[in-house]
Every structure is written in C-alpha cells, then in structure tokens.
mmCIF file of C-alpha atoms in Angstrom:
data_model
loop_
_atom_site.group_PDB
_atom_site.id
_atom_site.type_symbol
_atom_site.label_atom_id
_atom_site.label_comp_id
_atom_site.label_asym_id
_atom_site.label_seq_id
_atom_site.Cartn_x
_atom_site.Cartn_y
_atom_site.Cartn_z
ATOM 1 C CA UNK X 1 11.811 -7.454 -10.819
ATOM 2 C CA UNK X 2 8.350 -6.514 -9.424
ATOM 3 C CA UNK X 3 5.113 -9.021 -9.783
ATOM 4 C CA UNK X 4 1.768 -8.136 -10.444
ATOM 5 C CA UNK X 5 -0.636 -10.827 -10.600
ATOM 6 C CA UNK X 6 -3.969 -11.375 -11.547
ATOM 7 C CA UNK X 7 -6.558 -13.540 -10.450
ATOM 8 C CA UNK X 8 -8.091 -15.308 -12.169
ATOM 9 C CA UNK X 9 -6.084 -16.030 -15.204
ATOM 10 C CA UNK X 10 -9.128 -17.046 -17.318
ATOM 11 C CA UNK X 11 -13.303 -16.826 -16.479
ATOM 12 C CA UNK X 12 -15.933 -18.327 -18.243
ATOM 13 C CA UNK X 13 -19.583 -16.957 -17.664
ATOM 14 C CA UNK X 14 -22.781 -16.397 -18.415
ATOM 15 C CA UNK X 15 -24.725 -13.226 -20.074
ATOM 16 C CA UNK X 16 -25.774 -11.095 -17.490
ATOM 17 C CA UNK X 17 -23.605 -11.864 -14.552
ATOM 18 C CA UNK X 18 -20.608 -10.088 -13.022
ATOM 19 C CA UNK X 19 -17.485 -11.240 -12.634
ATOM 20 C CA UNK X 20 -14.626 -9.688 -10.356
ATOM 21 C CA UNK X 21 -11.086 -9.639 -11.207
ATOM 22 C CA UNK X 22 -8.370 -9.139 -9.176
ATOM 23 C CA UNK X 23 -4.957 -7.231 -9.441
ATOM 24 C CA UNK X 24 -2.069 -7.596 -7.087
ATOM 25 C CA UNK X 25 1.218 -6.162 -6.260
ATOM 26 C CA UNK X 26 3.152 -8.643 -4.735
ATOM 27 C CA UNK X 27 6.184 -7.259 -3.934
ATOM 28 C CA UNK X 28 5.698 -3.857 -3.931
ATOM 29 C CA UNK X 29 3.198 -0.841 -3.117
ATOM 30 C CA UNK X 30 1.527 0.488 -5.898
ATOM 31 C CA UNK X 31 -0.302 3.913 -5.360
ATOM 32 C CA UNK X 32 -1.901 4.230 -9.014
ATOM 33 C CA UNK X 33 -3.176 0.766 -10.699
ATOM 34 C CA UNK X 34 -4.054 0.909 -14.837
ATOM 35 C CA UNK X 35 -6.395 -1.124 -16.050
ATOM 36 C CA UNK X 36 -6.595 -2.183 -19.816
ATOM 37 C CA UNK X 37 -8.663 -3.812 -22.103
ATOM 38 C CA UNK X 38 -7.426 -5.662 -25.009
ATOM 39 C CA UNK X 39 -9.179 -7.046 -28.161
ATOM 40 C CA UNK X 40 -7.717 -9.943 -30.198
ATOM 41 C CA UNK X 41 -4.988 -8.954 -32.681
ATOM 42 C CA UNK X 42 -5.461 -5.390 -31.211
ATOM 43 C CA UNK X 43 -3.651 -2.739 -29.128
ATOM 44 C CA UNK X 44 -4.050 -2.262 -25.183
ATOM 45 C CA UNK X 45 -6.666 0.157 -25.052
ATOM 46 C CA UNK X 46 -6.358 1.733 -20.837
ATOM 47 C CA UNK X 47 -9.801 2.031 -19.654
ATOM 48 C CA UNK X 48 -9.413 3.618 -16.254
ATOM 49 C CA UNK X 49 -6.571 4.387 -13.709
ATOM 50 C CA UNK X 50 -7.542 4.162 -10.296
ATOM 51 C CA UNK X 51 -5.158 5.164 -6.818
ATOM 52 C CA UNK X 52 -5.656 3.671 -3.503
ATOM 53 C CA UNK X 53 -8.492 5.579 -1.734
ATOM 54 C CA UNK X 54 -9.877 7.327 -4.276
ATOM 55 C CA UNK X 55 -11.778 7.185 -6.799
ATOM 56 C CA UNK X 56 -11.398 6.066 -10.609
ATOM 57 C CA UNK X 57 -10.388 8.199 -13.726
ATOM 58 C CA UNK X 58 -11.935 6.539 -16.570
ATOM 59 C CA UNK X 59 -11.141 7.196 -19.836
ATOM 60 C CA UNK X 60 -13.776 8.200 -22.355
ATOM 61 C CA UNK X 61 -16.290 6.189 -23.767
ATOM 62 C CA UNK X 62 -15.662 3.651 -20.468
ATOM 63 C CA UNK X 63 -19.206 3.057 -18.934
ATOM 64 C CA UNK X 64 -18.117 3.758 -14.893
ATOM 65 C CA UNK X 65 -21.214 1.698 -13.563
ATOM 66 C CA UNK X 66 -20.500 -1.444 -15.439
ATOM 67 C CA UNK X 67 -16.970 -1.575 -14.878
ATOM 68 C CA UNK X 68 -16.138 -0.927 -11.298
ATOM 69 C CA UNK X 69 -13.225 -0.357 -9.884
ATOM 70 C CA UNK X 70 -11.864 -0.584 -6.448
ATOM 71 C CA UNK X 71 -8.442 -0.081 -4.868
ATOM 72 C CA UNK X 72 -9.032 -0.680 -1.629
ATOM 73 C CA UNK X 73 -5.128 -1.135 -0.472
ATOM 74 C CA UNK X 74 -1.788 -0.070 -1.970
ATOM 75 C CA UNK X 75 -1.343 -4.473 -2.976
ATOM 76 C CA UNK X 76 -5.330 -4.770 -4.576
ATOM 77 C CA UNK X 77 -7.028 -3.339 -7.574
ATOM 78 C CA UNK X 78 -10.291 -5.113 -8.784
ATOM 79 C CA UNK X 79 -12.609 -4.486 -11.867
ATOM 80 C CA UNK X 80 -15.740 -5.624 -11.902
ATOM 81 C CA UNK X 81 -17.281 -6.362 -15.153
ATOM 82 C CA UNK X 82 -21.494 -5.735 -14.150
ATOM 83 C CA UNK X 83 -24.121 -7.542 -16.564
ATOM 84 C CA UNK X 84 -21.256 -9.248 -18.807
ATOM 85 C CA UNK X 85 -22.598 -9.304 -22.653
ATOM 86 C CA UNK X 86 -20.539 -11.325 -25.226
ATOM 87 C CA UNK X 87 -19.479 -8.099 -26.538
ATOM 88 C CA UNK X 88 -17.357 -7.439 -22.961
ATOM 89 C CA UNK X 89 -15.405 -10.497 -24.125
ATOM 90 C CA UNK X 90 -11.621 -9.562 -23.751
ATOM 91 C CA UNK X 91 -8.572 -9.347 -22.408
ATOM 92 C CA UNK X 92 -8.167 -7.336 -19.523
ATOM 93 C CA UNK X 93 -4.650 -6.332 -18.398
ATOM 94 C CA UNK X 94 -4.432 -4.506 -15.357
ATOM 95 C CA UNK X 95 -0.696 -2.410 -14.193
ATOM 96 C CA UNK X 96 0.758 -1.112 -11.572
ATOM 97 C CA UNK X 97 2.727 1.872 -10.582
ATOM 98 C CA UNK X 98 5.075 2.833 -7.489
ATOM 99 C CA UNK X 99 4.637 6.331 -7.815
ATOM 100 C CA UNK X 100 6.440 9.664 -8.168
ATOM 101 C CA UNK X 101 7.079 10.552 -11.498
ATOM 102 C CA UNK X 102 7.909 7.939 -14.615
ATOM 103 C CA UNK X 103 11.046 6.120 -14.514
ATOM 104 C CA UNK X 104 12.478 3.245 -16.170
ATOM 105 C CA UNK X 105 10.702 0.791 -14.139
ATOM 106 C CA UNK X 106 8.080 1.988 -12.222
ATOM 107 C CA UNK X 107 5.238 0.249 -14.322
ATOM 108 C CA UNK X 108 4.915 -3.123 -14.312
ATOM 109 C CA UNK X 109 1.895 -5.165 -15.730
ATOM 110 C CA UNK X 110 -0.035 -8.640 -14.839
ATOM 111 C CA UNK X 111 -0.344 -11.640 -17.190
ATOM 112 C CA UNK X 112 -4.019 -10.633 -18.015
ATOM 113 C CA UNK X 113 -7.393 -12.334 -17.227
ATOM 114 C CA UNK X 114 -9.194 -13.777 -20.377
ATOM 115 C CA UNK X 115 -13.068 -12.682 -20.421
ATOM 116 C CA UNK X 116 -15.140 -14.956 -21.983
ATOM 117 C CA UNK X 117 -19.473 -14.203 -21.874
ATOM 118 C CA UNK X 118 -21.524 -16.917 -23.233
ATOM 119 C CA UNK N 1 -6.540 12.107 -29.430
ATOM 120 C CA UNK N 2 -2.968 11.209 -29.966
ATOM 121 C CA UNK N 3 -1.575 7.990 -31.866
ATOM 122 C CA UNK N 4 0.924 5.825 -31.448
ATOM 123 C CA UNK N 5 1.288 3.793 -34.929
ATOM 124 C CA UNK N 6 3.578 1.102 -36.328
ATOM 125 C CA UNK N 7 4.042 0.774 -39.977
ATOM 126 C CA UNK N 8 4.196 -3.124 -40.335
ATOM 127 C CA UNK N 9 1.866 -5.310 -38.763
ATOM 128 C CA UNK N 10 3.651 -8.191 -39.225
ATOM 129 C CA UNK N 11 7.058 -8.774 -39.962
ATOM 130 C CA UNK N 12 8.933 -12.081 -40.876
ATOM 131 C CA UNK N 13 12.773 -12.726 -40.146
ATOM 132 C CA UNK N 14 14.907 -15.771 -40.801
ATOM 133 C CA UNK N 15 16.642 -16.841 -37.438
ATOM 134 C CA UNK N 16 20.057 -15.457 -36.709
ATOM 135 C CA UNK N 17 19.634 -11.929 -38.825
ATOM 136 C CA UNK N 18 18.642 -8.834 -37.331
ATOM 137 C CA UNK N 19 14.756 -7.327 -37.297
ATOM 138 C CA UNK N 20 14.091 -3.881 -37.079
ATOM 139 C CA UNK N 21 10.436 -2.891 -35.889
ATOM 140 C CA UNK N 22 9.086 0.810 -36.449
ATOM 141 C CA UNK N 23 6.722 2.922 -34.971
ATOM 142 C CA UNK N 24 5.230 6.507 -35.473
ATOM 143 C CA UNK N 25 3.796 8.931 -32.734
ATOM 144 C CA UNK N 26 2.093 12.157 -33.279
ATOM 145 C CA UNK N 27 2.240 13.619 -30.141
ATOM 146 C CA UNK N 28 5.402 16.020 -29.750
ATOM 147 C CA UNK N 29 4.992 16.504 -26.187
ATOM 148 C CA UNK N 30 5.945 13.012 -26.174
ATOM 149 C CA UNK N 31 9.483 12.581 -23.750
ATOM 150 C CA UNK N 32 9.544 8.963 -23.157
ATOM 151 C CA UNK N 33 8.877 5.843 -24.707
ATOM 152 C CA UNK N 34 8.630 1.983 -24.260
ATOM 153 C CA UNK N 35 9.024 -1.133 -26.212
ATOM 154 C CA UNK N 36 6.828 -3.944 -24.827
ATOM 155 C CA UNK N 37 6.836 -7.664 -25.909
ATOM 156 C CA UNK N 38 3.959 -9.598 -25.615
ATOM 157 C CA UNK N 39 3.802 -13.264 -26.280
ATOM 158 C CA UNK N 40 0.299 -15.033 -26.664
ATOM 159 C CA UNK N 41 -2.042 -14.904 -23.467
ATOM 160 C CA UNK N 42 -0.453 -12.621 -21.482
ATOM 161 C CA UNK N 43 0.985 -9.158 -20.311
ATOM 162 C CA UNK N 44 3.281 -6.857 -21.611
ATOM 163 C CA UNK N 45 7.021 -7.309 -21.169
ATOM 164 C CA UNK N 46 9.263 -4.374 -20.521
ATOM 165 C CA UNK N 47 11.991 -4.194 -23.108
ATOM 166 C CA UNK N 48 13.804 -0.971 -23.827
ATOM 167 C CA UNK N 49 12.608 2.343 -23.147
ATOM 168 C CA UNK N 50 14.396 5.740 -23.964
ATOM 169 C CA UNK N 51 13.562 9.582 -23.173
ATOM 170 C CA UNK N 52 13.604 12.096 -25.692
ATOM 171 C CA UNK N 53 17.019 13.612 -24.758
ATOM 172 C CA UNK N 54 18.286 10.459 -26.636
ATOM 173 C CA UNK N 55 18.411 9.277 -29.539
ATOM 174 C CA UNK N 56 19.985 5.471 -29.351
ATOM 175 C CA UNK N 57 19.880 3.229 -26.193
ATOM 176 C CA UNK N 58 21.371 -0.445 -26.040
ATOM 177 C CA UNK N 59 19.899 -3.077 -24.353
ATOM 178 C CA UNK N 60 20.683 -7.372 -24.807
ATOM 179 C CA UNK N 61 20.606 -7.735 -28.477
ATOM 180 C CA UNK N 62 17.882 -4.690 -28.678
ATOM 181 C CA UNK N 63 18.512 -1.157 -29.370
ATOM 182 C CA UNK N 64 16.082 1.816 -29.643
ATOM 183 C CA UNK N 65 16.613 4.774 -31.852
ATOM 184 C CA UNK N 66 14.398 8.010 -30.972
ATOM 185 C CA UNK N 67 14.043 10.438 -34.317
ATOM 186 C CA UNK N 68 11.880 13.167 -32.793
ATOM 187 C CA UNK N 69 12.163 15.367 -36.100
ATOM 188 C CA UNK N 70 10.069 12.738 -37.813
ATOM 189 C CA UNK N 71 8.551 11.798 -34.681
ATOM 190 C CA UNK N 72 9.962 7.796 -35.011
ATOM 191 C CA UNK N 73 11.005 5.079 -33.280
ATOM 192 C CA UNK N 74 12.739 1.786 -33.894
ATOM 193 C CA UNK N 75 13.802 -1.635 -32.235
ATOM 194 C CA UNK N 76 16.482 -3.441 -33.536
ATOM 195 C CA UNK N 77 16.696 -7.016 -32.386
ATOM 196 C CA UNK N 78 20.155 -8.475 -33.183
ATOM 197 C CA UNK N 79 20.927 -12.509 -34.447
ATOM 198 C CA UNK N 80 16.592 -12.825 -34.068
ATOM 199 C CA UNK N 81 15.952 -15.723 -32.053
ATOM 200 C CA UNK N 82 12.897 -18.068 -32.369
ATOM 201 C CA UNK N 83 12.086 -17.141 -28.989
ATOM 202 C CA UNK N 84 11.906 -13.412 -30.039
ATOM 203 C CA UNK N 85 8.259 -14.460 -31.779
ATOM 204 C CA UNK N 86 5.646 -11.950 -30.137
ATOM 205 C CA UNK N 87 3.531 -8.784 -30.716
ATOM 206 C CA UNK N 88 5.637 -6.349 -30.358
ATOM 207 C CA UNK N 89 4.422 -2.772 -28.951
ATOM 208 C CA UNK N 90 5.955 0.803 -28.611
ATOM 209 C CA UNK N 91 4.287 3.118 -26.180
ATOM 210 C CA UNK N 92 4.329 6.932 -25.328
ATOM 211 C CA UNK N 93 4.490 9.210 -22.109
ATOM 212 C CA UNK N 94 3.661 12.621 -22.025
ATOM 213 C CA UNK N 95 4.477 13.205 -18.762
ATOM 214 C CA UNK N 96 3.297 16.858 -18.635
ATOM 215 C CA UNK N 97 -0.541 15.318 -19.371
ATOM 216 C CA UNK N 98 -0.881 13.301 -16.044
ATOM 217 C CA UNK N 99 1.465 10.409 -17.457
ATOM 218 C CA UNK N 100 -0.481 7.792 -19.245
ATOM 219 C CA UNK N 101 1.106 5.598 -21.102
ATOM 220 C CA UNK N 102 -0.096 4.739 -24.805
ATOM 221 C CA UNK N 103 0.335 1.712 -26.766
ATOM 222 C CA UNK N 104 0.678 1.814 -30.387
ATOM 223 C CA UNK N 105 -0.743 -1.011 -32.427
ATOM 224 C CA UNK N 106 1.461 -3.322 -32.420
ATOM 225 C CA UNK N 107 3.951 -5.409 -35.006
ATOM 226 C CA UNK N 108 3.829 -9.084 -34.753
ATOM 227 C CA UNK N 109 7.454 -10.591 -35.194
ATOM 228 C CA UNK N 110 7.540 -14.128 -36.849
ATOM 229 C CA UNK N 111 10.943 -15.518 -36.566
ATOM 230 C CA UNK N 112 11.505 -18.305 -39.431
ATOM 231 C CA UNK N 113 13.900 -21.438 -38.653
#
C-alpha cells in the first residue's frame, strides 16, 4: 500500500523555539495533506487540512500563526510548531489524500512525530 | 459539532475468543466509516471501512456492522490474537461537508494470554 512518512519520528526542544516537521508521500501524489494532533490516551483531534498551492483550512480553535503549514509539492507537507510551550507537547499525525472523492483507500496516514517542549 | 463515541474504553479478551468493539455517531449525514488500529507510538492503521448502503462487511478475522437506525457501529475481531492489542478507533465521513474524516475516542483492546 501507499507510505507516508514523517520526519522526524521524535523532537526534543526547548520553550520558545520552533520546530518543523515534515510529511511525505512516498509513493504517491497527494493533493490534500491532514494534519492531526493527538493527546495521550486521547482521540486524533485534525487541526488543519492543507492542498498543494494553497493555503490552509484550519479547524477552529487552531492558532494559524503558530502552527504553519506549508505544502509546497504534491510529496511534502510541513507544520511548523512557532514558540513551542510544554503545553504544545503531542503527538502530531499528519495524512495524506490522492484526491477525487473518498474511497476505500485514498487516505493513508504517517507513523506520527512525538513533540516534546521542555 | 458532531461526535463520534465508543461506549467502552477499554475492553479485555482472553486469546482465541472473539471481541466486539462499539461505537456511536450522531451525525446522520454520515455515509462512510472507518475502523483504525493504532498500536503505541504511531499512526493509524486502516482496517475495515463500510458505506452506509451496508450494513455488514468482512474483512481477515474483522467484520463491521453499520446500524444507521441507532446510528451504530461495531468491529468484530474473530479467535483475538495477542497481536490484536491496540487503541482501536472508528471514524466518520460526511462526504457532502467537504469530507473530513472524524475519529471517535477510541477503545483500547487488551488481549489476555
């Protein structure tokens, strides 16, 4: 099946700082890219959805200028986490989609990137 | 908005019988839907998914019954393997409202040796 990666797996830093993750389709083109946020022992919550070129749909309560979002190609999603607090500390789980409408397959998701601010 | 619930948050099965996982949604606009597995540290796995034009769908040891009168949804896992141990999720399309997919909140499956 299709593989969406994410880079890096796990990120360690400090309060204040911004860290960039990274979200790839490897095998495929993906024209819309999800990107989730998961607590432990809690649900995937989607933060934003973002398509190649344009610009991101976030959902509400989702501050836009401290989590950006670019999908520069149809392979590469990134969300930038701006001025990390402990309280951004997660799991973030990014997806992506082929496109047309929803089919059996058409979403597939990355292993996730453990957030940890000190 | 919308939910996607699950009535047990954690469930416990010997290995070798069958587990049955439930899940409530609210939104009747709802027409497709997705069971997910997710083991510790890391991403959702597809399972089983089924539109609302059905109401039972068989998979490898899984099946997924749709009861949109009470607006429910099941996985059955047959002969429960230790392997089967996760965090279980359903999830809901509507596709008429731009197709975003909702997670419910998850069951987490303990499979006993």
């Amino acid at each position: 099946g299709a593989v969406v990666s994410q880079h890096p797996s796990w990120v360690i830093c400090k309060s204040g700082t911004s860290v960039k993750i990274e979200c790839r389709s490897l095998d495929f083109q993906a024209t819309t890219m999800f990107w989730y946020r998961q607590f432990p022992k809690q649900s995937l919550m989607l933060m934003a959805t973002s398509n190649e070129g344009s610009k991101a749909t976030y959902e509400q309560g989702v501050e836009k200028d401290k989590f950006l979002i670019n999908h520069a190609s149809l392979t590469l999603s990134t969300l930038t986490v701006t001025s990390a607090h402990p309280e951004d500390s997660s799991f973030y789980i990014c997806s992506a989609r082929t496109g047309g409408s929803w089919d059996t397959d058409t979403q597939y998701f990355g292993p996730g990137t453990r957030l940890t601010v000190l | 908005g919308e939910n996607v619930g699950l009535h047990l948050p954690t469930l416990s099965v010997q290995e070798g019988d069958n587990s049955i996982i439930n899940c409530a949604y609210s939104n009747s606009a709802s027409d497709y839907f997705i069971w997910y597995k997710q083991e510790s540290g890391k991403g959702p796995q597809f399972i089983i998914d089924i539109r609302s034009n059905m109401d039972k769908r068989q998979g490898q040891r899984v099946t997924v019954l749709l009861n949109k009168t009470v607006k429910h949804l099941s996985l059955q896992i047959a002969a429960t393997q230790p392997g089967d141990s996760a965090v279980y999720f359903c999830a809901e399309i509507s596709t008429g409202t731009a197709s975003k997919l909702t997670f419910g909140t998850g069951t987490r499956l303990q499979v006993t040796l």
